Short mmCIF file of C-alpha atoms and ligand atoms in Angstrom, two decimals:
data_model
loop_
_atom_site.label_atom_id
_atom_site.label_comp_id
_atom_site.label_asym_id
_atom_site.label_seq_id
_atom_site.Cartn_x
_atom_site.Cartn_y
_atom_site.Cartn_z
CA MET A 1 10.29 -7.93 -17.97
CA THR A 2 10.92 -11.04 -15.94
CA SER A 3 9.17 -11.29 -12.64
CA ALA A 4 9.30 -13.55 -9.65
CA ARG A 5 7.07 -13.44 -6.62
CA LYS A 6 7.33 -15.39 -3.43
CA ASN A 7 4.62 -15.95 -0.85
CA ASN A 8 5.40 -16.57 2.79
CA GLU A 9 3.35 -17.52 5.78
CA VAL A 10 3.69 -14.80 8.38
CA ASP A 11 4.58 -17.27 11.10
CA GLY A 12 7.40 -18.56 8.90
CA GLU A 13 6.65 -22.20 9.64
CA ASN A 14 4.86 -23.26 6.50
CA GLU A 15 6.72 -21.39 3.88
CA ALA A 16 4.90 -21.76 0.57
CA LEU A 17 6.79 -20.74 -2.51
CA SER A 18 5.14 -19.71 -5.70
CA PHE A 19 7.21 -18.30 -8.55
CA ASP A 20 5.72 -17.08 -11.75
CA TYR A 21 7.67 -15.79 -14.71
CA TYR A 22 6.39 -13.77 -17.58
CA ASP A 23 7.51 -11.29 -20.18
CA ASP A 24 5.76 -8.02 -20.40
CA ASP A 25 6.74 -4.52 -21.32
CA ASP A 26 4.06 -2.83 -19.29
CA ASP A 27 5.42 -1.26 -16.11
CA PHE A 28 2.23 -1.83 -14.22
CA ASP A 29 1.94 -5.45 -15.27
CA ALA A 30 5.38 -5.85 -13.81
CA PHE A 31 3.66 -5.82 -10.42
CA THR A 32 1.34 -8.69 -11.25
CA ASP A 33 1.91 -12.39 -11.45
CA GLY A 34 -1.36 -13.96 -12.41
CA ASP A 35 -2.73 -16.51 -10.05
CA GLY A 36 -0.98 -16.71 -6.69
CA ASP A 37 -2.61 -15.98 -3.39
CA CYS A 38 -0.98 -14.25 -0.50
CA SER A 39 -0.53 -16.19 2.64
CA CYS A 40 -2.19 -15.10 5.83
CA ASP A 41 -1.56 -15.43 9.47
CA GLY A 42 -4.31 -16.28 11.89
CA GLY A 43 -2.46 -15.17 14.99
CA VAL A 44 -2.83 -11.45 14.66
CA LEU A 45 -1.54 -10.69 18.10
CA GLY A 46 2.09 -11.05 18.99
CA PHE A 47 3.31 -12.99 15.97
CA SER A 48 7.02 -13.18 15.36
CA ASP A 49 8.81 -11.46 12.52
CA PRO A 50 11.14 -14.08 11.06
CA PHE A 51 12.13 -11.82 8.17
CA SER A 52 12.93 -8.68 10.13
CA SER A 53 16.57 -8.91 9.04
CA GLU A 54 15.56 -8.62 5.38
CA VAL A 55 16.14 -5.25 3.79
CA LYS A 56 12.97 -5.38 1.68
CA PRO A 57 10.83 -2.33 2.33
CA ARG A 58 7.48 -3.13 3.85
CA ILE A 59 4.26 -1.55 2.62
CA LEU A 60 1.28 -1.69 4.95
CA LEU A 61 -2.28 -1.58 3.62
CA MET A 62 -4.55 -0.25 6.34
CA GLY A 63 -8.00 1.29 6.60
CA LEU A 64 -11.48 0.56 7.83
CA ARG A 65 -13.36 -2.62 6.93
CA ARG A 66 -14.58 -2.83 3.35
CA SER A 67 -12.57 0.21 2.32
CA GLY A 68 -11.04 -1.83 -0.50
CA LYS A 69 -7.61 -2.96 0.75
CA SER A 70 -7.74 -6.58 -0.42
CA SER A 71 -9.31 -5.55 -3.73
CA ILE A 72 -6.40 -3.22 -4.38
CA GLN A 73 -3.90 -5.98 -3.67
CA LYS A 74 -5.76 -8.52 -5.81
CA VAL A 75 -6.24 -6.20 -8.78
CA VAL A 76 -2.71 -4.76 -8.78
CA PHE A 77 -0.74 -7.90 -7.99
CA HIS A 78 -2.95 -10.81 -9.03
CA LYS A 79 -4.64 -9.53 -12.19
CA MET A 80 -8.04 -10.05 -10.59
CA SER A 81 -10.74 -8.26 -12.55
CA PRO A 82 -12.41 -5.44 -10.58
CA ASN A 83 -15.82 -7.13 -10.76
CA GLU A 84 -14.47 -10.27 -9.12
CA THR A 85 -13.58 -8.27 -6.02
CA LEU A 86 -17.30 -8.04 -5.28
CA PHE A 87 -17.01 -11.63 -4.04
CA LEU A 88 -13.99 -11.13 -1.80
CA GLU A 89 -14.58 -12.12 1.78
CA SER A 90 -13.59 -9.85 4.61
CA THR A 91 -9.98 -10.36 5.66
CA ASN A 92 -9.63 -11.55 9.24
CA LYS A 93 -5.91 -12.24 9.18
CA ILE A 94 -2.83 -10.30 8.25
CA CYS A 95 -1.89 -11.27 4.69
CA ARG A 96 1.70 -10.82 3.73
CA GLU A 97 3.12 -11.08 0.28
CA ASP A 98 6.62 -10.69 -1.12
CA VAL A 99 6.87 -8.94 -4.45
CA SER A 100 10.12 -8.78 -6.36
CA ASN A 101 10.52 -8.19 -10.03
CA SER A 102 14.07 -6.92 -10.15
CA SER A 103 16.94 -6.20 -7.81
CA PHE A 104 15.59 -2.64 -7.58
CA VAL A 105 11.89 -3.33 -7.13
CA SER A 106 11.41 -5.67 -4.23
CA PHE A 107 9.09 -5.24 -1.28
CA GLN A 108 6.54 -6.83 1.01
CA ILE A 109 2.88 -5.95 1.30
CA TRP A 110 1.02 -6.51 4.52
CA ASP A 111 -2.76 -6.37 4.15
CA PHE A 112 -4.38 -5.75 7.53
CA PRO A 113 -7.89 -6.80 8.41
CA GLY A 114 -10.07 -3.75 8.96
CA GLN A 115 -11.55 -4.99 12.17
CA ILE A 116 -8.41 -5.72 14.19
CA ASP A 117 -7.82 -3.69 17.27
CA PHE A 118 -4.54 -2.35 16.12
CA PHE A 119 -3.80 -0.70 19.41
CA ASP A 120 -4.42 -3.70 21.59
CA PRO A 121 -1.50 -3.58 24.08
CA THR A 122 -0.53 -7.15 23.18
CA PHE A 123 -0.21 -6.25 19.50
CA ASP A 124 3.40 -5.56 18.61
CA TYR A 125 2.85 -2.50 16.45
CA GLU A 126 6.32 -1.19 17.21
CA MET A 127 7.87 -4.16 15.46
CA ILE A 128 5.54 -3.67 12.50
CA PHE A 129 6.16 0.06 12.09
CA ARG A 130 9.90 -0.19 12.67
CA GLY A 131 10.42 -2.09 9.44
CA THR A 132 7.85 -0.17 7.41
CA GLY A 133 8.73 1.93 4.37
CA ALA A 134 5.24 3.09 3.42
CA LEU A 135 1.87 3.02 5.10
CA ILE A 136 -1.04 3.18 2.68
CA PHE A 137 -4.25 4.20 4.41
CA VAL A 138 -7.33 3.48 2.29
CA ILE A 139 -10.40 5.69 2.72
CA ASP A 140 -13.69 4.72 1.06
CA SER A 141 -14.76 7.96 -0.61
CA GLN A 142 -18.28 6.63 -1.20
CA ASP A 143 -18.83 6.21 2.53
CA ASP A 144 -18.95 8.65 5.41
CA TYR A 145 -15.27 9.17 6.19
CA VAL A 146 -15.38 10.75 9.65
CA GLU A 147 -14.41 7.49 11.36
CA ALA A 148 -11.80 6.77 8.71
CA LEU A 149 -10.18 10.15 9.33
CA SER A 150 -9.94 9.62 13.07
CA ARG A 151 -8.48 6.17 12.46
CA LEU A 152 -6.03 7.64 9.98
CA HIS A 153 -4.92 10.19 12.56
CA LEU A 154 -4.46 7.56 15.27
CA THR A 155 -2.54 5.25 12.96
CA VAL A 156 -0.28 7.91 11.52
CA THR A 157 0.61 9.48 14.86
CA ARG A 158 1.42 6.11 16.42
CA ALA A 159 3.44 5.03 13.43
CA TYR A 160 5.34 8.32 13.26
CA LYS A 161 6.39 8.04 16.90
CA VAL A 162 7.93 4.64 16.21
CA ASN A 163 9.37 5.43 12.80
CA PRO A 164 9.37 9.01 11.45
CA ASP A 165 10.81 7.81 8.14
CA ILE A 166 7.60 6.08 7.02
CA ASN A 167 5.98 7.52 3.89
CA PHE A 168 2.32 8.13 4.68
CA GLU A 169 0.16 7.58 1.61
CA VAL A 170 -3.60 8.15 1.68
CA PHE A 171 -5.68 6.51 -1.03
CA ILE A 172 -9.02 8.28 -1.41
CA HIS A 173 -10.52 5.18 -2.91
CA LYS A 174 -13.59 4.12 -4.95
CA VAL A 175 -13.72 7.45 -6.75
CA ASP A 176 -15.19 5.75 -9.83
CA GLY A 177 -18.66 6.69 -8.67
CA LEU A 178 -17.85 10.41 -8.44
CA SER A 179 -17.89 13.24 -10.96
CA ASP A 180 -14.62 15.11 -11.54
CA ASP A 181 -15.82 18.09 -9.50
CA HIS A 182 -16.91 15.82 -6.71
CA LYS A 183 -13.54 14.05 -6.69
CA ILE A 184 -11.64 17.31 -6.32
CA GLU A 185 -14.01 18.48 -3.62
CA LYS A 186 -13.58 15.21 -1.67
CA GLN A 187 -9.82 15.35 -1.96
CA ARG A 188 -9.74 18.95 -0.76
CA ASP A 189 -11.99 18.17 2.20
CA ILE A 190 -10.11 15.03 3.27
CA HIS A 191 -6.75 16.72 2.80
CA LYS A 192 -7.84 19.69 4.93
CA ARG A 193 -9.40 17.67 7.72
CA ALA A 194 -6.48 15.22 7.97
CA ASN A 195 -3.92 18.03 8.07
CA ASP A 196 -6.00 20.09 10.52
CA ASP A 197 -6.08 17.10 12.87
CA LEU A 198 -2.29 16.84 12.66
CA ALA A 199 -1.87 20.58 13.19
CA ASP A 200 -4.15 20.44 16.26
CA ALA A 201 -1.88 17.75 17.65
CA GLY A 202 1.21 19.86 16.92
CA LEU A 203 2.31 17.37 14.29
CA GLU A 204 2.19 19.43 11.11
CA ARG A 205 5.65 18.12 10.24
CA ILE A 206 4.04 14.79 9.29
CA HIS A 207 3.58 14.77 5.56
CA LEU A 208 0.62 12.94 4.04
CA SER A 209 0.43 12.27 0.29
CA PHE A 210 -3.03 11.90 -1.25
CA TYR A 211 -4.14 9.95 -4.32
CA LEU A 212 -7.55 9.54 -5.92
CA THR A 213 -7.89 5.85 -6.73
CA SER A 214 -10.22 3.25 -8.16
CA ILE A 215 -9.72 -0.36 -9.13
CA TYR A 216 -11.93 0.29 -12.16
CA ASP A 217 -9.30 2.36 -13.98
CA HIS A 218 -5.58 3.00 -14.18
CA SER A 219 -5.50 5.25 -11.12
CA ILE A 220 -4.78 2.45 -8.65
CA PHE A 221 -1.79 1.25 -10.70
CA GLU A 222 -0.40 4.76 -10.99
CA ALA A 223 -0.79 5.43 -7.27
CA PHE A 224 0.84 2.14 -6.27
CA SER A 225 3.63 2.76 -8.74
CA LYS A 226 4.36 6.15 -7.15
CA VAL A 227 4.35 4.64 -3.66
CA VAL A 228 6.80 1.94 -4.72
CA GLN A 229 9.07 4.34 -6.62
CA LYS A 230 9.57 6.39 -3.47
CA LEU A 231 11.01 3.27 -1.83
CA ILE A 232 13.69 2.66 -4.45
CA PRO A 233 16.84 4.28 -3.03
CA GLN A 234 18.67 3.95 -6.33
CA LEU A 235 16.00 5.85 -8.25
CA PRO A 236 17.63 9.33 -8.25
CA THR A 237 20.93 7.80 -9.39
CA LEU A 238 19.19 5.82 -12.10
CA GLU A 239 17.37 8.91 -13.28
CA ASN A 240 20.63 10.85 -13.39
CA LEU A 241 22.32 8.11 -15.39
CA LEU A 242 19.41 7.98 -17.83
CA ASN A 243 19.45 11.75 -18.22
CA ILE A 244 23.19 11.66 -18.97
CA PHE A 245 22.62 8.80 -21.40
CA ILE A 246 19.88 10.75 -23.18
CA SER A 247 21.92 13.94 -23.33
CA LEU A 248 24.85 12.06 -24.89
CA SER A 249 22.63 10.21 -27.32
CA PRO A 250 23.19 11.21 -30.99
CA PHE A 251 19.40 11.27 -31.42
CA TYR A 252 18.86 13.80 -28.67
N1 GTP B 1 -16.82 1.05 -6.63
C1 GTP B 1 -15.69 0.52 -6.14
N2 GTP B 1 -15.75 -0.54 -5.30
C2 GTP B 1 -14.59 -1.05 -4.83
C3 GTP B 1 -13.32 -0.50 -5.19
N3 GTP B 1 -12.36 -1.21 -4.53
C4 GTP B 1 -13.00 -2.15 -3.81
N4 GTP B 1 -14.34 -2.06 -3.98
C5 GTP B 1 -15.37 -2.90 -3.35
O1 GTP B 1 -15.34 -2.70 -1.95
C6 GTP B 1 -15.75 -3.89 -1.29
C7 GTP B 1 -14.82 -4.21 -0.15
O2 GTP B 1 -13.55 -4.50 -0.69
P1 GTP B 1 -12.44 -5.34 0.12
O3 GTP B 1 -11.23 -5.33 -0.74
O4 GTP B 1 -12.96 -6.64 0.58
O5 GTP B 1 -12.23 -4.39 1.38
P2 GTP B 1 -11.19 -4.58 2.60
O6 GTP B 1 -10.75 -3.22 2.99
O7 GTP B 1 -10.12 -5.56 2.25
O8 GTP B 1 -12.16 -5.17 3.71
P3 GTP B 1 -11.80 -5.99 5.05
O9 GTP B 1 -11.15 -7.25 4.62
O10 GTP B 1 -13.12 -6.20 5.71
O11 GTP B 1 -10.89 -5.11 5.87
C8 GTP B 1 -15.84 -4.98 -2.37
O12 GTP B 1 -17.19 -5.20 -2.68
C9 GTP B 1 -15.12 -4.39 -3.56
O13 GTP B 1 -15.64 -4.82 -4.82
C10 GTP B 1 -13.30 0.61 -6.10
O14 GTP B 1 -12.26 1.16 -6.49
N5 GTP B 1 -14.51 1.07 -6.53
#
């Protein structure tokens, strides 16, 4: 599969282009390009959105500090080995990256620093949520997640008010250290608490999808793939066409 990826500065002034092409049959490798870095913006507050007219869906990566957001982006899209992520520095800027590997699969990822005050009144979160297709909220399952859950609730409710069409995706991350029983138990607990919080706020109509993920196995690629697939409007039509094709195939 041929892939091209383009990096942009968020402020749009110093546009740096980096295209990489490769051939690979692996669906998940189709997300990666090898060596590029995303570009980041230092002015977190009140930056402009020079690409707001683009139709590319936007995927936000949010969550508390050190939950694993940048590691996910580096492993999935830059072929970084999981062990190398141990040396990643904390993100203090919004990093935005354009990913496009076909006319169907094309989107932007915005990696948010964990420590920003997202609800600072000068921060234009309405602009950010308005153009968002999916919001991935990363929860570190190896840490105490009480604070993460309250942050998740705040983020989701704010985002929903601005744009009820956002897909809310919760990555229960770093599950590599947990036994299978423990993983299921964590997922059940987080799922229940997050949905109880929404029900208490009268917002049970907000749907959260949960995934158990780790950068140390295939789970992070599968989860990201599912998130991206939901953003491909042509997918149901493509599936229908493929089903028709298969049913008419002489080998079927
Ligand atoms: N065990 C384990 N560790 C992980 C996983 N993903 C990330 N980490 C580790 O978590 C630490 C923090 O990862 P980062 O990607 O820097 O976290 P972040 O959310 O981007 O942090 P900020 O930039 O501070 O917001 C690093 O030491 C990673 O190696 C995972 O799936 N399993």
